[in-house]
Amino acid sequence: MSTTPRRVENLQTDKGKVPVYATGIVEQPWDDYSDDDHATWTTLYARQREILHGRASDAFLQAQDAMGMTPDRIPKFSDLNEVLEAATGWTLMGVEGLLPELDFFDHLANRRFPVTWWIRRPDQIDYIEEPDLFHDLFGHVPLLMNPVFGDYMQAYGQGGVKAHGIGADALQNLTRLYWYTVEFGLIREHGALRIYGSGIVSSKGESIHCLDSDAPNRIGFDLERIMRTRYRIDTYQKTYFVIDSFEQLIEATRPDFTPIYARLAEQESIPAGTVLDGDKVYHRGTGEGWATDADT
Ligand code: HBI
Ligand code: FE
């Protein structure tokens, strides 16, 4: 990928000019994507949709189809924005990559989802450390079509802006919530466990591991329990949390989190693999293959 995308000085939206953050909002250089880039999208899309049949939640698969996403070519953000904005008021915008947290929260709070404009190289097809276009566009964007999940993502952004003002512990609690829902969440659907987390659906190995392996715990969603729980950045998760519905997520984020942060500040963090007596345990993991170094 040789393109250095043009920076957009002032992103013109129907909500007026979006101030350009120093963190590089860029136009999607769609005409500059190489054949390799499109082939990478095609390979990953087709492979993941094959694996996710019977594993991903209906809500995710139906939303992805409703957006008109296909394996053929890397989608144009402008095409997706027409459908997405009409559905839930969310819009995508190109970025260089991970944004400073406050910028990220502020975009979500305004229903703008930052999507990395570049896609991984063919030799990175099975794993890439940082989020690329495939993780963001295939993983995160489809569920923004779902009104309830779209509300949750905006509420998360609004909560993030507030947590940023409160301090690092509050931010850590909130990041854990994002991690165990938006990135690595499972949902009960027709009595079975299904995937909705972006970090899982964009990963071949974890799409299989999270449901099929005996190693990880699978525990019912509990807001404060999750906010206390450490997680893994470099391996599959040791624990997956299961919601009953997206409504459960949005209900959990209705109250003001300030008193919750204060209560959590008095409590110990929970190691990623621990099962507590009060947990609603769908599966108690064997812990086989778990990393023994410190969780994040
Ligand atoms: N930036 N572009 C981008 N995408 C993310 O998913 C993202 C980010 N910055 C911070 C971040 N995620 C996490 O720290 C959230 O928990 C805030
Ligand atoms: Fe992500």
PDB file of C-alpha atoms and ligand atoms in Angstrom:
ATOM      1  CA  MET A   1       0.000   0.000   0.000  1.00  0.00           C
ATOM      2  CA  SER A   2       1.959   3.018  -1.215  1.00  0.00           C
ATOM      3  CA  THR A   3      -0.695   5.706  -0.885  1.00  0.00           C
ATOM      4  CA  THR A   4      -0.255   8.620   1.458  1.00  0.00           C
ATOM      5  CA  PRO A   5      -3.882   9.658   1.677  1.00  0.00           C
ATOM      6  CA  ARG A   6      -4.848  13.278   1.342  1.00  0.00           C
ATOM      7  CA  ARG A   7      -5.624  14.828   4.710  1.00  0.00           C
ATOM      8  CA  VAL A   8      -9.020  16.427   4.941  1.00  0.00           C
ATOM      9  CA  GLU A   9      -8.581  19.900   6.352  1.00  0.00           C
ATOM     10  CA  ASN A  10     -12.168  20.320   7.468  1.00  0.00           C
ATOM     11  CA  LEU A  11     -14.481  17.366   7.146  1.00  0.00           C
ATOM     12  CA  GLN A  12     -17.708  18.868   5.738  1.00  0.00           C
ATOM     13  CA  THR A  13     -20.733  17.032   7.118  1.00  0.00           C
ATOM     14  CA  ASP A  14     -24.383  17.975   7.305  1.00  0.00           C
ATOM     15  CA  LYS A  15     -23.679  18.702  10.964  1.00  0.00           C
ATOM     16  CA  GLY A  16     -21.317  21.495   9.890  1.00  0.00           C
ATOM     17  CA  LYS A  17     -17.562  21.350   9.805  1.00  0.00           C
ATOM     18  CA  VAL A  18     -16.005  18.645  11.941  1.00  0.00           C
ATOM     19  CA  PRO A  19     -12.805  20.015  13.457  1.00  0.00           C
ATOM     20  CA  VAL A  20      -9.931  17.996  12.071  1.00  0.00           C
ATOM     21  CA  TYR A  21      -8.113  16.310  14.908  1.00  0.00           C
ATOM     22  CA  ALA A  22      -4.357  16.186  14.753  1.00  0.00           C
ATOM     23  CA  THR A  23      -4.909  12.461  14.561  1.00  0.00           C
ATOM     24  CA  GLY A  24      -5.476  12.377  10.808  1.00  0.00           C
ATOM     25  CA  ILE A  25      -8.988  12.170   9.480  1.00  0.00           C
ATOM     26  CA  VAL A  26      -8.471  11.140   5.860  1.00  0.00           C
ATOM     27  CA  GLU A  27     -10.569  10.590   2.751  1.00  0.00           C
ATOM     28  CA  GLN A  28     -10.697   6.901   1.796  1.00  0.00           C
ATOM     29  CA  PRO A  29      -8.247   6.646  -1.156  1.00  0.00           C
ATOM     30  CA  TRP A  30     -10.488   4.117  -2.842  1.00  0.00           C
ATOM     31  CA  ASP A  31      -9.035   4.541  -6.347  1.00  0.00           C
ATOM     32  CA  ASP A  32      -5.556   3.827  -4.979  1.00  0.00           C
ATOM     33  CA  TYR A  33      -6.312   0.443  -3.450  1.00  0.00           C
ATOM     34  CA  SER A  34      -4.226  -2.210  -5.227  1.00  0.00           C
ATOM     35  CA  ASP A  35      -5.479  -5.517  -6.587  1.00  0.00           C
ATOM     36  CA  ASP A  36      -3.742  -7.121  -3.585  1.00  0.00           C
ATOM     37  CA  ASP A  37      -5.754  -4.885  -1.236  1.00  0.00           C
ATOM     38  CA  HIS A  38      -9.047  -5.892  -2.834  1.00  0.00           C
ATOM     39  CA  ALA A  39      -7.959  -9.555  -2.939  1.00  0.00           C
ATOM     40  CA  THR A  40      -7.152  -9.415   0.799  1.00  0.00           C
ATOM     41  CA  TRP A  41     -10.628  -8.024   1.501  1.00  0.00           C
ATOM     42  CA  THR A  42     -12.204 -10.750  -0.701  1.00  0.00           C
ATOM     43  CA  THR A  43     -10.262 -13.572   0.977  1.00  0.00           C
ATOM     44  CA  LEU A  44     -10.933 -12.377   4.520  1.00  0.00           C
ATOM     45  CA  TYR A  45     -14.605 -11.546   3.883  1.00  0.00           C
ATOM     46  CA  ALA A  46     -15.423 -14.873   2.219  1.00  0.00           C
ATOM     47  CA  ARG A  47     -13.477 -16.879   4.844  1.00  0.00           C
ATOM     48  CA  GLN A  48     -15.042 -15.128   7.804  1.00  0.00           C
ATOM     49  CA  ARG A  49     -18.602 -15.341   6.468  1.00  0.00           C
ATOM     50  CA  GLU A  50     -18.053 -19.099   5.962  1.00  0.00           C
ATOM     51  CA  ILE A  51     -16.781 -19.570   9.532  1.00  0.00           C
ATOM     52  CA  LEU A  52     -19.401 -17.246  11.052  1.00  0.00           C
ATOM     53  CA  HIS A  53     -22.368 -19.096   9.557  1.00  0.00           C
ATOM     54  CA  GLY A  54     -24.000 -20.624  12.653  1.00  0.00           C
ATOM     55  CA  ARG A  55     -21.533 -18.797  14.922  1.00  0.00           C
ATOM     56  CA  ALA A  56     -22.215 -15.070  14.504  1.00  0.00           C
ATOM     57  CA  SER A  57     -25.450 -13.526  15.757  1.00  0.00           C
ATOM     58  CA  ASP A  58     -28.241 -13.131  13.198  1.00  0.00           C
ATOM     59  CA  ALA A  59     -28.216  -9.411  14.060  1.00  0.00           C
ATOM     60  CA  PHE A  60     -24.610  -9.103  12.879  1.00  0.00           C
ATOM     61  CA  LEU A  61     -25.018 -11.140   9.670  1.00  0.00           C
ATOM     62  CA  GLN A  62     -28.310  -9.472   8.696  1.00  0.00           C
ATOM     63  CA  ALA A  63     -26.887  -5.987   9.330  1.00  0.00           C
ATOM     64  CA  GLN A  64     -23.820  -6.741   7.212  1.00  0.00           C
ATOM     65  CA  ASP A  65     -26.046  -7.905   4.335  1.00  0.00           C
ATOM     66  CA  ALA A  66     -28.389  -4.925   4.775  1.00  0.00           C
ATOM     67  CA  MET A  67     -25.404  -2.572   4.349  1.00  0.00           C
ATOM     68  CA  GLY A  68     -24.735  -4.147   0.975  1.00  0.00           C
ATOM     69  CA  MET A  69     -21.261  -5.344   2.010  1.00  0.00           C
ATOM     70  CA  THR A  70     -19.936  -8.049  -0.331  1.00  0.00           C
ATOM     71  CA  PRO A  71     -16.659  -9.920  -0.782  1.00  0.00           C
ATOM     72  CA  ASP A  72     -16.176  -8.421  -4.281  1.00  0.00           C
ATOM     73  CA  ARG A  73     -14.237  -5.224  -3.518  1.00  0.00           C
ATOM     74  CA  ILE A  74     -13.332  -3.058  -0.551  1.00  0.00           C
ATOM     75  CA  PRO A  75     -16.550  -1.112   0.077  1.00  0.00           C
ATOM     76  CA  LYS A  76     -16.610   2.629  -0.477  1.00  0.00           C
ATOM     77  CA  PHE A  77     -17.199   4.508   2.785  1.00  0.00           C
ATOM     78  CA  SER A  78     -19.407   6.950   0.830  1.00  0.00           C
ATOM     79  CA  ASP A  79     -21.668   4.107  -0.374  1.00  0.00           C
ATOM     80  CA  LEU A  80     -21.964   2.640   3.120  1.00  0.00           C
ATOM     81  CA  ASN A  81     -22.640   6.067   4.629  1.00  0.00           C
ATOM     82  CA  GLU A  82     -25.725   6.525   2.459  1.00  0.00           C
ATOM     83  CA  VAL A  83     -27.273   3.357   3.915  1.00  0.00           C
ATOM     84  CA  LEU A  84     -25.917   3.742   7.437  1.00  0.00           C
ATOM     85  CA  GLU A  85     -26.841   7.390   7.924  1.00  0.00           C
ATOM     86  CA  ALA A  86     -30.410   6.717   6.752  1.00  0.00           C
ATOM     87  CA  ALA A  87     -30.691   3.741   9.128  1.00  0.00           C
ATOM     88  CA  THR A  88     -29.270   5.068  12.414  1.00  0.00           C
ATOM     89  CA  GLY A  89     -27.592   8.437  11.778  1.00  0.00           C
ATOM     90  CA  TRP A  90     -24.072   6.920  12.090  1.00  0.00           C
ATOM     91  CA  THR A  91     -21.403   7.838   9.557  1.00  0.00           C
ATOM     92  CA  LEU A  92     -17.927   6.423   8.859  1.00  0.00           C
ATOM     93  CA  MET A  93     -14.817   8.450   8.383  1.00  0.00           C
ATOM     94  CA  GLY A  94     -11.319   7.414   7.358  1.00  0.00           C
ATOM     95  CA  VAL A  95      -8.505   7.615   9.908  1.00  0.00           C
ATOM     96  CA  GLU A  96      -4.845   6.650  10.006  1.00  0.00           C
ATOM     97  CA  GLY A  97      -5.398   4.191  12.860  1.00  0.00           C
ATOM     98  CA  LEU A  98      -5.901   4.206  16.630  1.00  0.00           C
ATOM     99  CA  LEU A  99      -6.921   7.633  17.901  1.00  0.00           C
ATOM    100  CA  PRO A 100      -6.202   9.200  21.269  1.00  0.00           C
ATOM    101  CA  GLU A 101      -9.001   8.022  23.563  1.00  0.00           C
ATOM    102  CA  LEU A 102     -10.735  11.379  23.980  1.00  0.00           C
ATOM    103  CA  ASP A 103     -10.880  11.904  20.202  1.00  0.00           C
ATOM    104  CA  PHE A 104     -12.275   8.404  19.780  1.00  0.00           C
ATOM    105  CA  PHE A 105     -14.923   8.923  22.455  1.00  0.00           C
ATOM    106  CA  ASP A 106     -15.890  12.298  20.993  1.00  0.00           C
ATOM    107  CA  HIS A 107     -16.451  10.772  17.548  1.00  0.00           C
ATOM    108  CA  LEU A 108     -18.613   7.980  18.972  1.00  0.00           C
ATOM    109  CA  ALA A 109     -20.565  10.501  21.056  1.00  0.00           C
ATOM    110  CA  ASN A 110     -21.418  12.227  17.744  1.00  0.00           C
ATOM    111  CA  ARG A 111     -22.222   9.007  15.870  1.00  0.00           C
ATOM    112  CA  ARG A 112     -19.041   9.095  13.823  1.00  0.00           C
ATOM    113  CA  PHE A 113     -17.138   5.800  13.603  1.00  0.00           C
ATOM    114  CA  PRO A 114     -13.447   6.046  12.676  1.00  0.00           C
ATOM    115  CA  VAL A 115     -12.415   3.404  10.132  1.00  0.00           C
ATOM    116  CA  THR A 116      -8.764   2.721   9.352  1.00  0.00           C
ATOM    117  CA  TRP A 117      -8.330   3.501   5.634  1.00  0.00           C
ATOM    118  CA  TRP A 118      -5.611   0.876   4.889  1.00  0.00           C
ATOM    119  CA  ILE A 119      -5.925  -2.908   4.817  1.00  0.00           C
ATOM    120  CA  ARG A 120      -3.315  -5.429   6.020  1.00  0.00           C
ATOM    121  CA  ARG A 121      -0.739  -6.877   3.625  1.00  0.00           C
ATOM    122  CA  PRO A 122      -1.269 -10.391   2.193  1.00  0.00           C
ATOM    123  CA  ASP A 123       1.454 -11.776   4.527  1.00  0.00           C
ATOM    124  CA  GLN A 124      -0.539 -10.467   7.532  1.00  0.00           C
ATOM    125  CA  ILE A 125      -3.766 -12.148   6.425  1.00  0.00           C
ATOM    126  CA  ASP A 126      -4.128 -14.321   9.537  1.00  0.00           C
ATOM    127  CA  TYR A 127      -3.172 -11.795  12.186  1.00  0.00           C
ATOM    128  CA  ILE A 128      -2.364  -8.147  12.533  1.00  0.00           C
ATOM    129  CA  GLU A 129      -1.693  -6.455  15.850  1.00  0.00           C
ATOM    130  CA  GLU A 130      -3.452  -3.149  15.301  1.00  0.00           C
ATOM    131  CA  PRO A 131      -6.943  -2.601  13.869  1.00  0.00           C
ATOM    132  CA  ASP A 132      -6.893  -2.311  10.065  1.00  0.00           C
ATOM    133  CA  LEU A 133      -9.742  -1.644   7.602  1.00  0.00           C
ATOM    134  CA  PHE A 134     -10.934  -5.245   7.777  1.00  0.00           C
ATOM    135  CA  HIS A 135     -11.240  -5.218  11.588  1.00  0.00           C
ATOM    136  CA  ASP A 136     -13.061  -1.877  11.613  1.00  0.00           C
ATOM    137  CA  LEU A 137     -15.229  -2.212   8.502  1.00  0.00           C
ATOM    138  CA  PHE A 138     -16.094  -5.937   8.638  1.00  0.00           C
ATOM    139  CA  GLY A 139     -16.044  -6.129  12.439  1.00  0.00           C
ATOM    140  CA  HIS A 140     -17.346  -2.889  13.921  1.00  0.00           C
ATOM    141  CA  VAL A 141     -19.464  -1.182  11.255  1.00  0.00           C
ATOM    142  CA  PRO A 142     -22.341  -3.627  10.530  1.00  0.00           C
ATOM    143  CA  LEU A 143     -23.874  -3.476  14.006  1.00  0.00           C
ATOM    144  CA  LEU A 144     -24.056   0.324  13.772  1.00  0.00           C
ATOM    145  CA  MET A 145     -27.052  -0.466  11.540  1.00  0.00           C
ATOM    146  CA  ASN A 146     -28.812  -1.898  14.601  1.00  0.00           C
ATOM    147  CA  PRO A 147     -30.700   0.934  16.344  1.00  0.00           C
ATOM    148  CA  VAL A 148     -30.188  -0.402  19.879  1.00  0.00           C
ATOM    149  CA  PHE A 149     -26.505  -1.249  19.405  1.00  0.00           C
ATOM    150  CA  GLY A 150     -26.010   2.106  17.655  1.00  0.00           C
ATOM    151  CA  ASP A 151     -27.470   3.825  20.732  1.00  0.00           C
ATOM    152  CA  TYR A 152     -25.135   1.808  22.961  1.00  0.00           C
ATOM    153  CA  MET A 153     -22.072   2.861  20.952  1.00  0.00           C
ATOM    154  CA  GLN A 154     -23.066   6.529  21.225  1.00  0.00           C
ATOM    155  CA  ALA A 155     -23.753   6.143  24.960  1.00  0.00           C
ATOM    156  CA  TYR A 156     -20.325   4.513  25.302  1.00  0.00           C
ATOM    157  CA  GLY A 157     -18.724   7.528  23.600  1.00  0.00           C
ATOM    158  CA  GLN A 158     -20.599   9.966  25.833  1.00  0.00           C
ATOM    159  CA  GLY A 159     -19.564   7.909  28.866  1.00  0.00           C
ATOM    160  CA  GLY A 160     -15.982   7.928  27.634  1.00  0.00           C
ATOM    161  CA  VAL A 161     -15.854  11.710  27.383  1.00  0.00           C
ATOM    162  CA  LYS A 162     -17.137  11.916  30.987  1.00  0.00           C
ATOM    163  CA  ALA A 163     -14.793   9.174  32.225  1.00  0.00           C
ATOM    164  CA  HIS A 164     -11.881  11.005  30.622  1.00  0.00           C
ATOM    165  CA  GLY A 165     -12.701  13.959  32.866  1.00  0.00           C
ATOM    166  CA  ILE A 166     -12.914  11.748  35.970  1.00  0.00           C
ATOM    167  CA  GLY A 167      -9.584   9.965  35.628  1.00  0.00           C
ATOM    168  CA  ALA A 168      -7.569   6.918  34.703  1.00  0.00           C
ATOM    169  CA  ASP A 169      -9.368   4.381  36.918  1.00  0.00           C
ATOM    170  CA  ALA A 170     -12.748   5.318  35.447  1.00  0.00           C
ATOM    171  CA  LEU A 171     -11.275   5.064  31.941  1.00  0.00           C
ATOM    172  CA  GLN A 172      -9.871   1.624  32.752  1.00  0.00           C
ATOM    173  CA  ASN A 173     -13.284   0.450  33.999  1.00  0.00           C
ATOM    174  CA  LEU A 174     -14.934   1.733  30.828  1.00  0.00           C
ATOM    175  CA  THR A 175     -12.282   0.266  28.518  1.00  0.00           C
ATOM    176  CA  ARG A 176     -12.925  -3.141  30.081  1.00  0.00           C
ATOM    177  CA  LEU A 177     -16.642  -2.747  29.320  1.00  0.00           C
ATOM    178  CA  TYR A 178     -15.791  -1.955  25.666  1.00  0.00           C
ATOM    179  CA  TRP A 179     -13.393  -4.859  25.530  1.00  0.00           C
ATOM    180  CA  TYR A 180     -15.825  -7.495  26.858  1.00  0.00           C
ATOM    181  CA  THR A 181     -18.831  -6.257  24.856  1.00  0.00           C
ATOM    182  CA  VAL A 182     -18.012  -4.337  21.655  1.00  0.00           C
ATOM    183  CA  GLU A 183     -14.768  -6.239  20.956  1.00  0.00           C
ATOM    184  CA  PHE A 184     -15.243  -9.721  22.484  1.00  0.00           C
ATOM    185  CA  GLY A 185     -18.918 -10.034  23.399  1.00  0.00           C
ATOM    186  CA  LEU A 186     -21.190 -13.075  23.016  1.00  0.00           C
ATOM    187  CA  ILE A 187     -24.989 -12.987  22.915  1.00  0.00           C
ATOM    188  CA  ARG A 188     -27.659 -15.629  23.617  1.00  0.00           C
ATOM    189  CA  GLU A 189     -29.777 -16.092  20.507  1.00  0.00           C
ATOM    190  CA  HIS A 190     -32.448 -18.814  20.126  1.00  0.00           C
ATOM    191  CA  GLY A 191     -31.014 -20.407  23.304  1.00  0.00           C
ATOM    192  CA  ALA A 192     -27.492 -20.720  21.869  1.00  0.00           C
ATOM    193  CA  LEU A 193     -24.360 -18.628  22.325  1.00  0.00           C
ATOM    194  CA  ARG A 194     -23.533 -16.472  19.299  1.00  0.00           C
ATOM    195  CA  ILE A 195     -20.819 -13.899  18.514  1.00  0.00           C
ATOM    196  CA  TYR A 196     -21.287 -10.144  18.136  1.00  0.00           C
ATOM    197  CA  GLY A 197     -17.860  -8.788  19.249  1.00  0.00           C
ATOM    198  CA  SER A 198     -15.792  -7.137  16.496  1.00  0.00           C
ATOM    199  CA  GLY A 199     -12.462  -8.496  17.700  1.00  0.00           C
ATOM    200  CA  ILE A 200     -13.887 -12.013  17.400  1.00  0.00           C
ATOM    201  CA  VAL A 201     -15.788 -11.762  14.084  1.00  0.00           C
ATOM    202  CA  SER A 202     -12.704 -10.308  12.359  1.00  0.00           C
ATOM    203  CA  SER A 203     -10.486 -13.152  13.622  1.00  0.00           C
ATOM    204  CA  LYS A 204     -10.557 -16.632  12.071  1.00  0.00           C
ATOM    205  CA  GLY A 205      -9.068 -18.402  15.101  1.00  0.00           C
ATOM    206  CA  GLU A 206     -11.055 -16.643  17.782  1.00  0.00           C
ATOM    207  CA  SER A 207     -14.369 -17.041  15.895  1.00  0.00           C
ATOM    208  CA  ILE A 208     -13.897 -20.779  16.394  1.00  0.00           C
ATOM    209  CA  HIS A 209     -12.127 -20.765  19.782  1.00  0.00           C
ATOM    210  CA  CYS A 210     -14.647 -18.559  21.627  1.00  0.00           C
ATOM    211  CA  LEU A 211     -17.513 -21.053  21.110  1.00  0.00           C
ATOM    212  CA  ASP A 212     -15.855 -24.413  20.434  1.00  0.00           C
ATOM    213  CA  SER A 213     -12.947 -24.544  22.915  1.00  0.00           C
ATOM    214  CA  ASP A 214     -13.319 -25.862  26.501  1.00  0.00           C
ATOM    215  CA  ALA A 215     -10.532 -23.527  27.676  1.00  0.00           C
ATOM    216  CA  PRO A 216     -12.342 -20.195  28.195  1.00  0.00           C
ATOM    217  CA  ASN A 217     -15.003 -19.285  30.744  1.00  0.00           C
ATOM    218  CA  ARG A 218     -18.369 -18.141  29.395  1.00  0.00           C
ATOM    219  CA  ILE A 219     -20.154 -16.014  31.978  1.00  0.00           C
ATOM    220  CA  GLY A 220     -23.388 -13.987  32.001  1.00  0.00           C
ATOM    221  CA  PHE A 221     -23.082 -10.190  31.562  1.00  0.00           C
ATOM    222  CA  ASP A 222     -22.749  -8.179  34.787  1.00  0.00           C
ATOM    223  CA  LEU A 223     -21.713  -4.547  34.340  1.00  0.00           C
ATOM    224  CA  GLU A 224     -19.653  -3.983  37.477  1.00  0.00           C
ATOM    225  CA  ARG A 225     -18.150  -7.473  37.384  1.00  0.00           C
ATOM    226  CA  ILE A 226     -16.919  -6.767  33.829  1.00  0.00           C
ATOM    227  CA  MET A 227     -15.585  -3.324  34.746  1.00  0.00           C
ATOM    228  CA  ARG A 228     -13.398  -5.008  37.415  1.00  0.00           C
ATOM    229  CA  THR A 229     -12.120  -7.754  35.110  1.00  0.00           C
ATOM    230  CA  ARG A 230      -8.687  -7.631  33.508  1.00  0.00           C
ATOM    231  CA  TYR A 231      -8.340  -8.801  29.915  1.00  0.00           C
ATOM    232  CA  ARG A 232      -5.842 -10.110  27.333  1.00  0.00           C
ATOM    233  CA  ILE A 233      -4.489  -8.067  24.443  1.00  0.00           C
ATOM    234  CA  ASP A 234      -2.080 -10.662  23.055  1.00  0.00           C
ATOM    235  CA  THR A 235      -3.999 -13.953  23.262  1.00  0.00           C
ATOM    236  CA  TYR A 236      -7.531 -15.268  22.968  1.00  0.00           C
ATOM    237  CA  GLN A 237      -9.718 -14.098  25.855  1.00  0.00           C
ATOM    238  CA  LYS A 238      -9.751 -16.290  29.000  1.00  0.00           C
ATOM    239  CA  THR A 239     -13.344 -15.259  29.674  1.00  0.00           C
ATOM    240  CA  TYR A 240     -16.207 -14.269  27.348  1.00  0.00           C
ATOM    241  CA  PHE A 241     -19.243 -12.446  28.738  1.00  0.00           C
ATOM    242  CA  VAL A 242     -22.701 -13.247  27.403  1.00  0.00           C
ATOM    243  CA  ILE A 243     -25.561 -10.755  27.030  1.00  0.00           C
ATOM    244  CA  ASP A 244     -29.214 -11.729  26.572  1.00  0.00           C
ATOM    245  CA  SER A 245     -29.896  -8.845  24.179  1.00  0.00           C
ATOM    246  CA  PHE A 246     -28.540  -5.482  23.015  1.00  0.00           C
ATOM    247  CA  GLU A 247     -31.318  -3.925  25.127  1.00  0.00           C
ATOM    248  CA  GLN A 248     -29.513  -5.356  28.161  1.00  0.00           C
ATOM    249  CA  LEU A 249     -26.417  -3.358  27.132  1.00  0.00           C
ATOM    250  CA  ILE A 250     -28.226  -0.071  26.651  1.00  0.00           C
ATOM    251  CA  GLU A 251     -30.141  -0.538  29.944  1.00  0.00           C
ATOM    252  CA  ALA A 252     -26.855  -1.150  31.771  1.00  0.00           C
ATOM    253  CA  THR A 253     -25.443   2.138  30.498  1.00  0.00           C
ATOM    254  CA  ARG A 254     -28.477   4.272  31.416  1.00  0.00           C
ATOM    255  CA  PRO A 255     -27.413   5.166  34.974  1.00  0.00           C
ATOM    256  CA  ASP A 256     -24.738   7.758  35.720  1.00  0.00           C
ATOM    257  CA  PHE A 257     -21.490   5.806  36.113  1.00  0.00           C
ATOM    258  CA  THR A 258     -19.922   8.210  38.614  1.00  0.00           C
ATOM    259  CA  PRO A 259     -21.107   6.338  41.748  1.00  0.00           C
ATOM    260  CA  ILE A 260     -20.181   3.041  40.070  1.00  0.00           C
ATOM    261  CA  TYR A 261     -16.621   4.248  39.456  1.00  0.00           C
ATOM    262  CA  ALA A 262     -16.414   5.337  43.100  1.00  0.00           C
ATOM    263  CA  ARG A 263     -17.570   1.885  44.286  1.00  0.00           C
ATOM    264  CA  LEU A 264     -15.173   0.082  41.933  1.00  0.00           C
ATOM    265  CA  ALA A 265     -12.239   2.188  43.131  1.00  0.00           C
ATOM    266  CA  GLU A 266     -12.594   0.406  46.495  1.00  0.00           C
ATOM    267  CA  GLN A 267     -12.535  -3.077  44.949  1.00  0.00           C
ATOM    268  CA  GLU A 268      -9.739  -5.288  43.628  1.00  0.00           C
ATOM    269  CA  SER A 269      -9.454  -5.965  39.896  1.00  0.00           C
ATOM    270  CA  ILE A 270     -10.335  -9.535  38.919  1.00  0.00           C
ATOM    271  CA  PRO A 271      -7.819 -11.637  36.950  1.00  0.00           C
ATOM    272  CA  ALA A 272      -9.034 -12.462  33.422  1.00  0.00           C
ATOM    273  CA  GLY A 273      -9.495 -16.182  34.070  1.00  0.00           C
ATOM    274  CA  THR A 274     -11.176 -16.086  37.490  1.00  0.00           C
ATOM    275  CA  VAL A 275     -14.734 -17.390  38.054  1.00  0.00           C
ATOM    276  CA  LEU A 276     -16.561 -15.776  41.010  1.00  0.00           C
ATOM    277  CA  ASP A 277     -19.173 -17.465  43.222  1.00  0.00           C
ATOM    278  CA  GLY A 278     -21.814 -14.982  42.083  1.00  0.00           C
ATOM    279  CA  ASP A 279     -21.148 -15.510  38.352  1.00  0.00           C
ATOM    280  CA  LYS A 280     -23.844 -16.876  36.024  1.00  0.00           C
ATOM    281  CA  VAL A 281     -21.635 -19.610  34.570  1.00  0.00           C
ATOM    282  CA  TYR A 282     -22.528 -20.949  31.111  1.00  0.00           C
ATOM    283  CA  HIS A 283     -19.185 -22.763  30.909  1.00  0.00           C
ATOM    284  CA  ARG A 284     -16.339 -22.990  33.435  1.00  0.00           C
ATOM    285  CA  GLY A 285     -13.161 -23.049  31.359  1.00  0.00           C
ATOM    286  CA  THR A 286     -10.431 -25.661  31.702  1.00  0.00           C
ATOM    287  CA  GLY A 287      -7.813 -22.895  31.367  1.00  0.00           C
ATOM    288  CA  GLU A 288      -5.878 -25.068  28.911  1.00  0.00           C
ATOM    289  CA  GLY A 289      -3.218 -23.041  27.098  1.00  0.00           C
ATOM    290  CA  TRP A 290      -3.783 -19.863  29.082  1.00  0.00           C
ATOM    291  CA  ALA A 291      -0.931 -17.370  29.298  1.00  0.00           C
ATOM    292  CA  THR A 292       0.463 -17.195  32.821  1.00  0.00           C
ATOM    293  CA  ASP A 293       1.892 -13.663  32.644  1.00  0.00           C
ATOM    294  CA  ALA A 294      -0.013 -10.656  33.950  1.00  0.00           C
ATOM    295  CA  ASP A 295      -3.343  -9.727  32.385  1.00  0.00           C
ATOM    296  CA  THR A 296      -3.937  -6.122  31.306  1.00  0.00           C
TER     297      THR A 296
HETATM  298  N1  HBI B   1      -9.151   4.511  17.890  1.00  0.00           N
HETATM  299  N2  HBI B   1      -9.531   4.459  15.601  1.00  0.00           N
HETATM  300  C1  HBI B   1      -9.710   3.911  16.816  1.00  0.00           C
HETATM  301  N3  HBI B   1     -10.438   2.781  16.948  1.00  0.00           N
HETATM  302  C2  HBI B   1     -10.646   2.202  18.168  1.00  0.00           C
HETATM  303  O1  HBI B   1     -11.331   1.159  18.274  1.00  0.00           O
HETATM  304  C3  HBI B   1     -10.079   2.805  19.308  1.00  0.00           C
HETATM  305  C4  HBI B   1      -9.323   3.982  19.135  1.00  0.00           C
HETATM  306  N4  HBI B   1      -8.751   4.579  20.200  1.00  0.00           N
HETATM  307  C5  HBI B   1      -8.918   4.083  21.552  1.00  0.00           C
HETATM  308  C6  HBI B   1      -9.707   2.814  21.622  1.00  0.00           C
HETATM  309  N5  HBI B   1     -10.252   2.254  20.553  1.00  0.00           N
HETATM  310  C7  HBI B   1      -9.882   2.094  22.926  1.00  0.00           C
HETATM  311  O2  HBI B   1      -8.929   2.501  23.872  1.00  0.00           O
HETATM  312  C8  HBI B   1     -11.273   2.328  23.489  1.00  0.00           C
HETATM  313  O3  HBI B   1     -11.466   1.535  24.620  1.00  0.00           O
HETATM  314  C9  HBI B   1     -11.413   3.743  23.864  1.00  0.00           C
HETATM  315 FE    FE B   2     -11.920  -2.666  17.493  1.00  0.00          FE
END
